[in-house]
Structure formats: C-alpha cells, structure tokens
mmCIF file of C-alpha atoms in Angstrom:
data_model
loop_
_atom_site.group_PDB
_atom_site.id
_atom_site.type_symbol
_atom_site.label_atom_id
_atom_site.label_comp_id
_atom_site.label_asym_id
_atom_site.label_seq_id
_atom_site.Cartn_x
_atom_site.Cartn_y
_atom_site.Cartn_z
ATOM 1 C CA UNK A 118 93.515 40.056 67.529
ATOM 2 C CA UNK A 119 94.165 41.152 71.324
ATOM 3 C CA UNK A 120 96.515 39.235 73.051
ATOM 4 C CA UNK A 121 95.150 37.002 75.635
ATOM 5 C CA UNK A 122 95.901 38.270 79.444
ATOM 6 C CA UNK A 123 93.175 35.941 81.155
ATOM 7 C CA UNK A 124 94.954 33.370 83.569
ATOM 8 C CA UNK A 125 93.167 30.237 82.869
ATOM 9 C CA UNK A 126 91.980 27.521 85.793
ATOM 10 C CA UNK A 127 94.640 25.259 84.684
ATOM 11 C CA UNK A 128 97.489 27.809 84.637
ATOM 12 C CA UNK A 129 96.202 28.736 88.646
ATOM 13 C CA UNK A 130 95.883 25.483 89.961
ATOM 14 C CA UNK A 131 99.340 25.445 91.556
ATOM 15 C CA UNK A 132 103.001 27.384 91.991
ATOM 16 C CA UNK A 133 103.539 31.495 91.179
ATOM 17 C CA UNK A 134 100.268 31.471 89.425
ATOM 18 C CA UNK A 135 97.998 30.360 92.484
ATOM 19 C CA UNK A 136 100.100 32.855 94.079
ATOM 20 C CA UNK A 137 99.302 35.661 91.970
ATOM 21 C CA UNK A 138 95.130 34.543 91.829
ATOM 22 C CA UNK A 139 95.269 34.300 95.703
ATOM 23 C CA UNK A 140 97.109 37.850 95.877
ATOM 24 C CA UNK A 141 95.126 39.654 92.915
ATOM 25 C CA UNK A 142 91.274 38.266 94.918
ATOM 26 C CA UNK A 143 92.501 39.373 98.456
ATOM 27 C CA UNK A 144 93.496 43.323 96.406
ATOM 28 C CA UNK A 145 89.691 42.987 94.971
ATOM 29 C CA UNK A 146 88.170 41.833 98.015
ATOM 30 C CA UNK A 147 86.626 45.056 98.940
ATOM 31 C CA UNK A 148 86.377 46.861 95.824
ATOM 32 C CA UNK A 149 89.083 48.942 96.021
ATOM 33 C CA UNK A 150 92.939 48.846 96.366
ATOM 34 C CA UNK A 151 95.119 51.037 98.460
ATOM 35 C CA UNK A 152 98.637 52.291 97.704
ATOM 36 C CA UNK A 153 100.101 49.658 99.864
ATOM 37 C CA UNK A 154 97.989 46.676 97.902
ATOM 38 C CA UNK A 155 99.767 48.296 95.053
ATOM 39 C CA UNK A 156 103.532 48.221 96.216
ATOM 40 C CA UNK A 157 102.934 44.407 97.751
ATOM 41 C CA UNK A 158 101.635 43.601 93.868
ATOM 42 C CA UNK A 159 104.764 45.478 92.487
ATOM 43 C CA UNK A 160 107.212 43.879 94.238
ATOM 44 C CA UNK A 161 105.482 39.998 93.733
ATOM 45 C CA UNK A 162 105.809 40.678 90.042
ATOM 46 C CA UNK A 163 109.406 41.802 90.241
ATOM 47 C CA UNK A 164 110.272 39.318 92.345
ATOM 48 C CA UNK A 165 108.234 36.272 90.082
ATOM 49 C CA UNK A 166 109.700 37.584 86.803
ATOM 50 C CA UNK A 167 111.182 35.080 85.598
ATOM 51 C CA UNK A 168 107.508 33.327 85.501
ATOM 52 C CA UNK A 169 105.939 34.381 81.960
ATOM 53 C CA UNK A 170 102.159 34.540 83.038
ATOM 54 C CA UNK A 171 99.358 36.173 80.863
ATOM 55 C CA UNK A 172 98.716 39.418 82.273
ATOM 56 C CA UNK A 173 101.882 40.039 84.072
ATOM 57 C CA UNK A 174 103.675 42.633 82.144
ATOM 58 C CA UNK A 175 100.362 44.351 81.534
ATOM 59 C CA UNK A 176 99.793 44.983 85.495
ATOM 60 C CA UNK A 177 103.571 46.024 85.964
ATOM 61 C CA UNK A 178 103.345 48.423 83.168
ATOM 62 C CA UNK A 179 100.127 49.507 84.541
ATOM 63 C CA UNK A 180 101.718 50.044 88.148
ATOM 64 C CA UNK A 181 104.608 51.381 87.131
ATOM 65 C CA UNK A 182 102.399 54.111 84.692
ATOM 66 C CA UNK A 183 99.836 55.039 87.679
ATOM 67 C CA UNK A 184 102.983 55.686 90.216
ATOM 68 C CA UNK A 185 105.214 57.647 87.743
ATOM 69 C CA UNK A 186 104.259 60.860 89.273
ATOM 70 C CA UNK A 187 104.519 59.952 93.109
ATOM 71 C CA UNK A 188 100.634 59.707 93.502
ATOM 72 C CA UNK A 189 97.777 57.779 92.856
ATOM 73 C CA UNK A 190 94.503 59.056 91.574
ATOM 74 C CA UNK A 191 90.817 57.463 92.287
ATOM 75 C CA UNK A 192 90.521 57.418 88.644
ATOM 76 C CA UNK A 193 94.252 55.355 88.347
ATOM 77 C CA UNK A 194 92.714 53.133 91.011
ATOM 78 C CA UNK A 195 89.384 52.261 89.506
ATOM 79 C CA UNK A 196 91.786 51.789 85.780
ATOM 80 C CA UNK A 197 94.234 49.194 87.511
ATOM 81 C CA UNK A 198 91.309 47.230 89.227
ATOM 82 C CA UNK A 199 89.997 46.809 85.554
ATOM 83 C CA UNK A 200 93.354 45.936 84.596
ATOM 84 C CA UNK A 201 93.252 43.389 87.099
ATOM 85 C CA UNK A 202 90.132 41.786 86.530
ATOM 86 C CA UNK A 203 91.064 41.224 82.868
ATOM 87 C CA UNK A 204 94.027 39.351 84.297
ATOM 88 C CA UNK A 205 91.814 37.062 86.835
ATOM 89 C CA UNK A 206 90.013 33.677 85.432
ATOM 90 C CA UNK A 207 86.503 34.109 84.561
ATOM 91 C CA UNK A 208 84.884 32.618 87.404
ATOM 92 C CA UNK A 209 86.829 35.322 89.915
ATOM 93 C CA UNK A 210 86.364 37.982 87.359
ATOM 94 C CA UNK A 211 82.708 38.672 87.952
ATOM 95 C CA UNK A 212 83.086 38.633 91.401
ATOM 96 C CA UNK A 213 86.054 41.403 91.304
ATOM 97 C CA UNK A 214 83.945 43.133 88.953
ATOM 98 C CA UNK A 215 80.850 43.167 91.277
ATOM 99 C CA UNK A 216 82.469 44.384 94.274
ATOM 100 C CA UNK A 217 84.371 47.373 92.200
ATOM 101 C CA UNK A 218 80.967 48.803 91.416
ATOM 102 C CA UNK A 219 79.527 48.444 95.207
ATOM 103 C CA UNK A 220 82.623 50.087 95.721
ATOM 104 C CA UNK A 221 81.998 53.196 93.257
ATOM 105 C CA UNK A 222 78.669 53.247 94.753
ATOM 106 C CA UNK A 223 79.939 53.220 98.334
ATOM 107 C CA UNK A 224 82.165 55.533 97.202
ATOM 108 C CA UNK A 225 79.863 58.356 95.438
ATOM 109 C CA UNK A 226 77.525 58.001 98.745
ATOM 110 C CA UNK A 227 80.333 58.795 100.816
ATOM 111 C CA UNK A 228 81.555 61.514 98.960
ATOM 112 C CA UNK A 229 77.997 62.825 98.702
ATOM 113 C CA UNK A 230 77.958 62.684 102.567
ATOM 114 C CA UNK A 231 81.062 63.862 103.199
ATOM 115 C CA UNK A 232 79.918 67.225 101.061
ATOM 116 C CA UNK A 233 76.825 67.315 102.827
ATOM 117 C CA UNK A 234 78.856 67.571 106.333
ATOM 118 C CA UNK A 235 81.166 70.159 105.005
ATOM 119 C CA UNK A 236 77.902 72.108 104.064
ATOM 120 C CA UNK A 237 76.115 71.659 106.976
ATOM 121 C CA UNK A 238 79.632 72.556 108.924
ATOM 122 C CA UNK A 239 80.544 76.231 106.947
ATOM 123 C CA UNK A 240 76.870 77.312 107.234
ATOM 124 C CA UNK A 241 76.561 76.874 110.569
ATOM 125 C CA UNK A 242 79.913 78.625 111.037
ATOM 126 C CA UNK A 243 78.259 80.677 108.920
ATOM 127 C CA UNK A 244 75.365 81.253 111.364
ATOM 128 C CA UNK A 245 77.699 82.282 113.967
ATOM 129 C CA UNK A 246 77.950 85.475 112.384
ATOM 130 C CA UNK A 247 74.342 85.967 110.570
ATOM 131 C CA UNK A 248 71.644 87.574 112.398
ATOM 132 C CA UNK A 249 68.580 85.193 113.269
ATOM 133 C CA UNK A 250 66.202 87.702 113.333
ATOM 134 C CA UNK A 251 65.863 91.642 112.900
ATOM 135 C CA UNK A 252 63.609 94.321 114.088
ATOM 136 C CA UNK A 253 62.286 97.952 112.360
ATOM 137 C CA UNK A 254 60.190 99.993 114.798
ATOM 138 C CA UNK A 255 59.469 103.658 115.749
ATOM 139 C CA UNK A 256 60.734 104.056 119.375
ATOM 140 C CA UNK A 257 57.616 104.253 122.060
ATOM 141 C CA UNK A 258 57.231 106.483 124.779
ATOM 142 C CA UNK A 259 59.884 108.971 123.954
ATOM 143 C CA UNK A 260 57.806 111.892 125.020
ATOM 144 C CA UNK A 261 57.991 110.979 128.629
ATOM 145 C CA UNK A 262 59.701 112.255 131.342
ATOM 146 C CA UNK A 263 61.468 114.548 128.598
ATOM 147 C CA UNK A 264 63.718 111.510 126.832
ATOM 148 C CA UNK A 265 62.973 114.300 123.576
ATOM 149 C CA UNK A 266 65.698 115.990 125.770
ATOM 150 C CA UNK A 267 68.137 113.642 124.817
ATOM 151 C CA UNK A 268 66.888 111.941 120.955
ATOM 152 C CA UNK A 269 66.863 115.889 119.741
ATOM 153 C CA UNK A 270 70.926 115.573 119.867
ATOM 154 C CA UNK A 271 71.125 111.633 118.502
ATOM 155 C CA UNK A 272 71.783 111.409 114.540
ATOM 156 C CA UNK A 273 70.961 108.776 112.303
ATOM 157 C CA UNK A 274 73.717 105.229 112.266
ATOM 158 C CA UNK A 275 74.443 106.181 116.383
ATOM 159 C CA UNK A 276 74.400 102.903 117.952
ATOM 160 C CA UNK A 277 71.933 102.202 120.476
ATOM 161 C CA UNK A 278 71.172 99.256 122.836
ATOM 162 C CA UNK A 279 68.333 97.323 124.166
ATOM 163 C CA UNK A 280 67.537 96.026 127.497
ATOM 164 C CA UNK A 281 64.406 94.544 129.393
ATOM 165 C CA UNK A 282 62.626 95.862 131.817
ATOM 166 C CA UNK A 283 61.042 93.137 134.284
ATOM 167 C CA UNK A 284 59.601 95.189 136.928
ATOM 168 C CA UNK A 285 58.041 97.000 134.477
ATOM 169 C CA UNK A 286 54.322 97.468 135.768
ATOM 170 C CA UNK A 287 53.006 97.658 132.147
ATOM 171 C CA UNK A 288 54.245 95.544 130.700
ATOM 172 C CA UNK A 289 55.852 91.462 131.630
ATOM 173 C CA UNK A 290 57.309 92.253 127.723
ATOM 174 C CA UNK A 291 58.597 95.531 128.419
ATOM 175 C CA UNK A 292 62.265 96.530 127.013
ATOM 176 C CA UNK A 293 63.981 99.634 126.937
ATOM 177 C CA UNK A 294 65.828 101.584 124.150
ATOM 178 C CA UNK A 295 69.102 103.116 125.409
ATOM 179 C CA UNK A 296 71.839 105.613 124.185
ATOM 180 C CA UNK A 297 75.210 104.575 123.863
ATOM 181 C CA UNK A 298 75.742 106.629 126.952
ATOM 182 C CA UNK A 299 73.083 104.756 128.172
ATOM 183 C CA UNK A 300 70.370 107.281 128.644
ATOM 184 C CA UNK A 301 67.261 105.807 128.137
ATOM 185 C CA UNK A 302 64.783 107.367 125.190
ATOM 186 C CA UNK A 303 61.766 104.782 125.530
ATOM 187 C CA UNK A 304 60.458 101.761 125.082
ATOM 188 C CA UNK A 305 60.292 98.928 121.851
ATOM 189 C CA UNK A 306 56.803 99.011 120.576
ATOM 190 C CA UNK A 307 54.531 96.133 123.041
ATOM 191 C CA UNK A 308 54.097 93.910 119.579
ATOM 192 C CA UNK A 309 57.793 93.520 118.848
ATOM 193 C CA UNK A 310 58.586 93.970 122.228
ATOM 194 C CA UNK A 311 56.414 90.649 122.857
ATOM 195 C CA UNK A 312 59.056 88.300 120.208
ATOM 196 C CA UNK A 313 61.806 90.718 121.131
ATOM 197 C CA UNK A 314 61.990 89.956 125.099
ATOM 198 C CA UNK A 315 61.679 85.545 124.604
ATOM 199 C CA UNK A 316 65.313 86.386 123.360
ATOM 200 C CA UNK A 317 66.683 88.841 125.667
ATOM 201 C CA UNK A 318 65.545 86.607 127.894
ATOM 202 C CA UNK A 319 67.199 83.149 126.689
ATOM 203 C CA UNK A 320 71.260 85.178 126.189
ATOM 204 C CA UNK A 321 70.589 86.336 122.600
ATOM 205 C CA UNK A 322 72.651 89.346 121.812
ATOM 206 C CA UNK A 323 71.836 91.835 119.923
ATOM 207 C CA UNK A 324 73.400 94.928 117.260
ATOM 208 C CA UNK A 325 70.791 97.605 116.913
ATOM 209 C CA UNK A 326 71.167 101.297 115.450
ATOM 210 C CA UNK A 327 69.109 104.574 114.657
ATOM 211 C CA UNK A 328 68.046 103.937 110.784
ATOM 212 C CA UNK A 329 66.596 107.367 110.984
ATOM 213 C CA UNK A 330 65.083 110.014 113.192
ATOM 214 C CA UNK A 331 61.184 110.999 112.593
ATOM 215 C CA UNK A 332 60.568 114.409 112.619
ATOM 216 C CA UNK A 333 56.667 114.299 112.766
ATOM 217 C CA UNK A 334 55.816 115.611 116.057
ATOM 218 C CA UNK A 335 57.637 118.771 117.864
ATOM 219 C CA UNK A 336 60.516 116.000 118.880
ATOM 220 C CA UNK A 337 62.984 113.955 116.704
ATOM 221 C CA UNK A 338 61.633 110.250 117.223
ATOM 222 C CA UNK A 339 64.535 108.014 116.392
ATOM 223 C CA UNK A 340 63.247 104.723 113.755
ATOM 224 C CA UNK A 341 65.408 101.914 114.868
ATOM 225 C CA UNK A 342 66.670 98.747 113.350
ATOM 226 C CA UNK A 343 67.779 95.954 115.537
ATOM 227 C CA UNK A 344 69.579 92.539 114.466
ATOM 228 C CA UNK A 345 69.155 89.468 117.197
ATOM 229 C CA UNK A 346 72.252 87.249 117.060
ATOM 230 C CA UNK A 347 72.264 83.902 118.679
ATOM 231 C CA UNK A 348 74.074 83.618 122.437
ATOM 232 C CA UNK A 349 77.361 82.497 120.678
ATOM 233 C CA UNK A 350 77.635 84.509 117.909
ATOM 234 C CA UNK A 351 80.820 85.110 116.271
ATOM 235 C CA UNK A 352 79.851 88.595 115.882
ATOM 236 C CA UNK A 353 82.147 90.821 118.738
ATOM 237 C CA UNK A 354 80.366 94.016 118.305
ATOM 238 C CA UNK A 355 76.560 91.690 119.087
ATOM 239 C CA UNK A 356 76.051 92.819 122.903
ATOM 240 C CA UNK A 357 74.837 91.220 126.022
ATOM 241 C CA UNK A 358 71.855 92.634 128.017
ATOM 242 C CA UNK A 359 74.452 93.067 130.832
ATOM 243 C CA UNK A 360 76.600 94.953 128.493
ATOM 244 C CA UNK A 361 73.964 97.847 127.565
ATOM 245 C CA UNK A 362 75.126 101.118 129.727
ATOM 246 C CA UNK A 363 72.587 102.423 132.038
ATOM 247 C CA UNK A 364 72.382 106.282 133.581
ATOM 248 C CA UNK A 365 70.224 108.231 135.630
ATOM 249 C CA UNK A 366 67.140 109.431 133.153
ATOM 250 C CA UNK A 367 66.972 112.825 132.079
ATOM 251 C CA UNK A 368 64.573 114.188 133.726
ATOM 252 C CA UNK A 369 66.343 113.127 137.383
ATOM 253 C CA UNK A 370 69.084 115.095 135.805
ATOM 254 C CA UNK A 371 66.839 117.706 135.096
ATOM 255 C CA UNK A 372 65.363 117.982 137.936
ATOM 256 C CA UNK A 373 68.070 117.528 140.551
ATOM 257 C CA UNK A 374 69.869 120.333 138.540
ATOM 258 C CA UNK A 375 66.495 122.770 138.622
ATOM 259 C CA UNK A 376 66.328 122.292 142.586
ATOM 260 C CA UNK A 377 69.744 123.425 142.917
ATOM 261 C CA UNK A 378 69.006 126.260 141.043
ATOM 262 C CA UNK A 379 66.029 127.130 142.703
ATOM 263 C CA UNK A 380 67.618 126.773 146.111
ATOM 264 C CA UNK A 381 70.530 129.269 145.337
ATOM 265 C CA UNK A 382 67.608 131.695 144.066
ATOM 266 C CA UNK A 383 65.881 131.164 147.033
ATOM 267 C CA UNK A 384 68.876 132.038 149.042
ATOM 268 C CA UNK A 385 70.407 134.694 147.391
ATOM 269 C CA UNK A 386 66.137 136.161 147.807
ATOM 270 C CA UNK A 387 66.816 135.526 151.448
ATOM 271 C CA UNK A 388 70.231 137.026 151.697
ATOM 272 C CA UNK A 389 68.822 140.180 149.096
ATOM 273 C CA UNK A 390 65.645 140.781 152.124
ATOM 274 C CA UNK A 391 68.027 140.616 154.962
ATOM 275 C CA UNK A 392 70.729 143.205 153.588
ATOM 276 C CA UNK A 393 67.393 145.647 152.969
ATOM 277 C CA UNK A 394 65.746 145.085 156.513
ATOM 278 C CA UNK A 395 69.277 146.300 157.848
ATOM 279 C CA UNK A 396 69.690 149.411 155.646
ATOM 280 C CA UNK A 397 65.879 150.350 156.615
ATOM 281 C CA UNK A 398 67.009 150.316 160.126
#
C-alpha cells in the first residue's frame, strides 16, 4: 500500500502546515513554477524540518533530484508540480491540477508560435538573398546601328547589365541590354520588357548574364538570363540601375573613327594633286 503524502484539511488548518498549503497554492498559481519558486520551497522545508508533514520528504527529495545537475528541465518542472499536487488537500488539488494543463497548453501554443516566428524570420533572411523573379529572352534589336559589332566578341557566362530607357520613343517599357563595358547590344524583348521595367523602376536590382549566344542569323545573338532581386537584397554582386556602365554606341565609335580616316585620305588626295600641279609646271 502507498504511503499517504496528501495533507489533510485538519493537518492545514493552522502552524507550518498552513504555511506550506499557502506556499505550495501561490507556486501552482499559474501553472508553472520557476527556479526561484523552487529554491524559496527548498529552503521552507529545510528550515521546517523538524515538522514531520505527509509529503515533505517526498518534495525535498524531489528538489534536491531535479537540481542535482545545476539545471532544471520543462519536463523536471511539469514532474515536481505533480509531485506537488499529490502533496496538496483534495479540494486545492484539482485546482493545481487544472491550471498545470492550461499551462502545458499555453505552453505548446507558445512554443508553436515562437517556431513559427523563427520561420517566418530565417526565410525572410532568406529572401534577402533569393531572386524574386527571373527572366530568359533572346536580346532585341541587336542588328542596329551595328551592336553585332560588339556581341560577335561576347562569350557565353559574360555578365551583362540592364537599364531603362525612358525617353525611349518606342517604347514607355523600353530597357536596354549592356556589356560589362557598358556598350549597349539592344533592347529586352517589349513583353518582358513590360514586367521587367515596373521593377527597374521601384529600386529592384538585378544579376543577369549571357546563357548562350544564337548563332542563327549572320551575327551571334546573345540568349540572356536575368535574376530580379528585391531593393535590399543581401546579394552584393545584384546591381543598381545607376550602377550599369554606359559608353558611346558602336557605331558613334565607328563612325567618328571612319571620318577621321576619310579626312586624312582626303588630305593626303589634296596634298598628292598639289605636289603634281607643281612638277607639271
């Protein structure tokens, strides 16, 4: 037969005992007991020893069992407030025993919540360095104003950069594909460009690179891939539009560089007639 550890109303009706009823109800008020509800119970039992309650070596040996190794466990928690209630009269037991278990509850929605947070808080870290959106499309307009000039020395993985256009008569969604030099070799396509500019234009940054280079027509056409980051990506190598280099197009170069030619031809023509008008003289 167990040995009784149930104070009984008669026992608590007055001296150490009352003491120890009032002091064990006020540890299971709210379910739960903290590390210092546990030394305050220690040291009433050591120092009311001498008083030979039901129940009162149990909870020291309990105590002194859960604190052995310097810490205290949920689970050693929950295992002295059951110690406990077997120690209160019935008619504070079910009580005790009613607020443990709104406790637990409490306790597992908590938890739950506080897992949910730490979710919610790594995957948007998380999103700091994931792309939103991407982009695959065939570069547009690169046999104008000879950009093939330029995408017939590019190579598949070069980096490449993206920037909009706004006075672009065209198009109000217009943005340009640019070398990492900054040449410019055409245009995104006008039905990605139309999703593509809404987040140039609202700070998104952006990683894009040559996936491959199309050799269909007489000029490489350069397939790009492009990953949209959001404004404070995590990402240092995601680029601003007012990061993307910018040079004179190809054809200016071209062109500047074929007048110059054609005006020392055109002089040294000059120069040629007037040394043969003197010798015919």
């Amino acid at each position: 037969m167990a040995k009784r550890v149930a104070l009984t109303a008669k026992q608590v009706q007055e001296g150490a005992a009352a003491d120890l009823v009032a002091l064990l109800q006020s540890v299971t008020s709210d379910g739960r007991v903290t590390t210092q509800e546990i030394k305050e119970l220690y040291n009433w039992l050591k120092i009311n020893a001498d008083s030979a309650f039901p129940g009162m070596e149990l909870l020291k040996q309990t105590i002194e069992a859960i604190c052995s190794d310097g810490r205290v466990t949920d689970e050693e928690r929950i295992e002295l407030m059951k110690v406990i209630e077997r120690v209160l009269p019935p008619e504070f037991r079910e009580i005790a025993k009613e607020r443990r278990k709104i406790e637990s509850l409490a306790s597992r929605e908590r938890a739950k919540l506080l897992k949910q947070a730490e979710n919610e808080a790594r995957e948007a870290e998380a999103a700091r360095f994931r792309p939103e959106f991407d982009f695959d499309f065939v570069v547009a307009g690169v046999a104008y104003e000879k950009r093939y000039l330029v995408t017939e020395m590019m190579k598949e993985d070069e980096p490449v950069y993206l920037i909009r256009d706004r006075a672009n008569a065209h198009s109000a969604n217009a943005v340009e594909v640019r070398t990492a030099e900054g040449f410019h070799i055409g245009f995104v396509p006008e039905r990605d460009a139309a999703a593509l500019a809404q987040y140039l234009d609202h700070g998104y940054r952006h990683i894009a690179w040559v996936k491959r280079l199309w050799h269909g027509r007489q000029f490489p056409t350069p397939i790009v891939l492009a990953e949209i980051y959001r404004p404070d990506t995590e990402r240092a190598e995601a680029v601003r539009e007012d990061q993307v280099p910018r040079k004179q197009p190809i054809l200016a170069r071209d062109e500047g560089r074929s007048m110059r030619l054609l005006l020392v031809t055109l002089g040294g023509l000059v120069l040629l007639a007037i040394v043969l008008a003197l010798l015919a003289t």
